Amino acid sequence: MLEMAGVPYTGSSPLWLGITYDKVITKTPIRNSGVPTPNFRVMRLGTESTGDLRFPVVVKPRHEDNSFGLQLVHEPAQLSQAVEAVVTQYAQDALVEEYIDGREICVALHGNGELEVFPSVEIELGETGIYTWEAKYQAAASRPKVCPAEIGSGLATLVQDISVASFRACQCRDYARVDLRIDRAGQPFVLEINPLPGLNIHSTFATAAMTAGHSYSSLINQILHVAHLRCFGIGIPRPCWTS
């Protein structure tokens, strides 16, 4: 609505918000930029060929966010039931992708031409090994965020480079969050990119920004600043920012 009305706004365009809402299509520009993502199949029945997919696999709705419908499937015999659950509950295809056994890292970025990459945040996965909706919103207190993530400088640089490449491949604007897994061999894989991440004060994005030295209000004003610069060619004068 804002785009049609010619009203400036923060964040990515409707086109790329729509593209990244489709987890399957999003893999194409990310992979074309040389960024590794888990191998996958799209299924409607669960009886389709898994090809060279290695179990365990993660089954999730193709178009949802907030980790709705996320399931970890260890054996091929369990796959049909997991896919059926997604199709029945969410009325859409299931994305079936190889489970990356390792650490889950989130990287928050903001800017346009020149990007600021905030310190990475590690999500404590617990015994389930996946970051489900329940873990995000019902057991958040027992799943602390570690920021900055305790990874070596070389790996931290690689994760940053991959996150920037994903941001640019999906033509994000102003701000976004990249979710990755790092396997036991230290190889990062991009799971998803979120060009409209949560920005409440307890969010992963805010945690990363405040670790980098921002206050919550300065983070929000910084996003407004880079969007204003993108739209009008000038930033918001700093005296107008709140502390």
XYZ file of C-alpha atoms in Angstrom, residues 157-242:
86
model
C 34.690 -13.428 9.039
C 33.311 -16.224 6.834
C 29.889 -16.005 8.505
C 29.894 -12.236 8.025
C 30.853 -12.532 4.332
C 28.146 -15.148 3.714
C 25.548 -12.988 5.455
C 26.461 -9.923 3.402
C 26.341 -11.994 0.186
C 22.872 -13.291 1.137
C 21.642 -9.758 1.940
C 22.794 -8.524 -1.455
C 21.581 -11.588 -3.372
C 18.056 -11.068 -2.027
C 18.250 -7.308 -2.634
C 17.424 -6.510 0.976
C 17.185 -2.889 2.016
C 17.876 -1.091 5.279
C 17.965 -4.139 7.577
C 17.633 -7.932 7.620
C 18.638 -11.015 9.589
C 20.370 -14.109 8.224
C 19.922 -17.451 10.017
C 22.696 -20.018 9.619
C 23.846 -23.383 10.861
C 27.510 -24.224 11.353
C 28.151 -27.943 11.024
C 30.587 -30.013 13.063
C 33.323 -29.362 10.488
C 32.906 -25.589 10.793
C 31.060 -25.086 7.482
C 28.288 -22.455 7.594
C 25.007 -23.003 5.741
C 22.335 -20.344 5.292
C 18.943 -21.621 6.412
C 16.871 -18.520 5.711
C 17.021 -14.775 5.316
C 14.446 -12.573 7.005
C 14.147 -9.083 5.454
C 11.491 -8.169 8.032
C 12.915 -9.477 11.324
C 11.394 -8.792 14.699
C 12.648 -5.538 16.203
C 11.283 -5.580 19.734
C 13.778 -4.857 22.471
C 14.220 -8.559 23.308
C 14.644 -9.668 19.678
C 17.781 -11.258 18.284
C 18.290 -8.190 16.095
C 18.163 -5.788 19.044
C 20.413 -8.070 21.117
C 23.057 -7.972 18.394
C 22.775 -4.209 17.927
C 23.025 -3.470 21.639
C 26.060 -5.757 21.917
C 27.610 -3.588 19.191
C 27.054 -0.514 21.365
C 23.695 0.795 20.181
C 20.898 1.712 22.534
C 17.521 0.410 21.471
C 16.358 3.870 20.395
C 19.560 4.542 18.460
C 19.084 1.249 16.583
C 15.595 2.248 15.462
C 16.779 5.735 14.537
C 19.704 4.266 12.599
C 17.297 2.172 10.510
C 15.230 5.319 9.858
C 18.424 7.144 8.940
C 19.579 4.665 6.291
C 16.053 4.428 4.843
C 15.809 8.213 4.659
C 19.195 8.316 2.944
C 18.058 5.680 0.439
C 14.791 7.488 -0.345
C 15.934 11.108 -0.380
C 19.700 11.034 -0.768
C 20.219 12.606 2.646
C 20.184 11.130 6.102
C 18.266 12.321 9.129
C 20.298 14.992 10.949
C 21.741 13.445 14.087
C 20.450 16.180 16.444
C 16.949 14.888 15.589
C 17.823 11.424 16.929
C 16.856 10.466 20.432
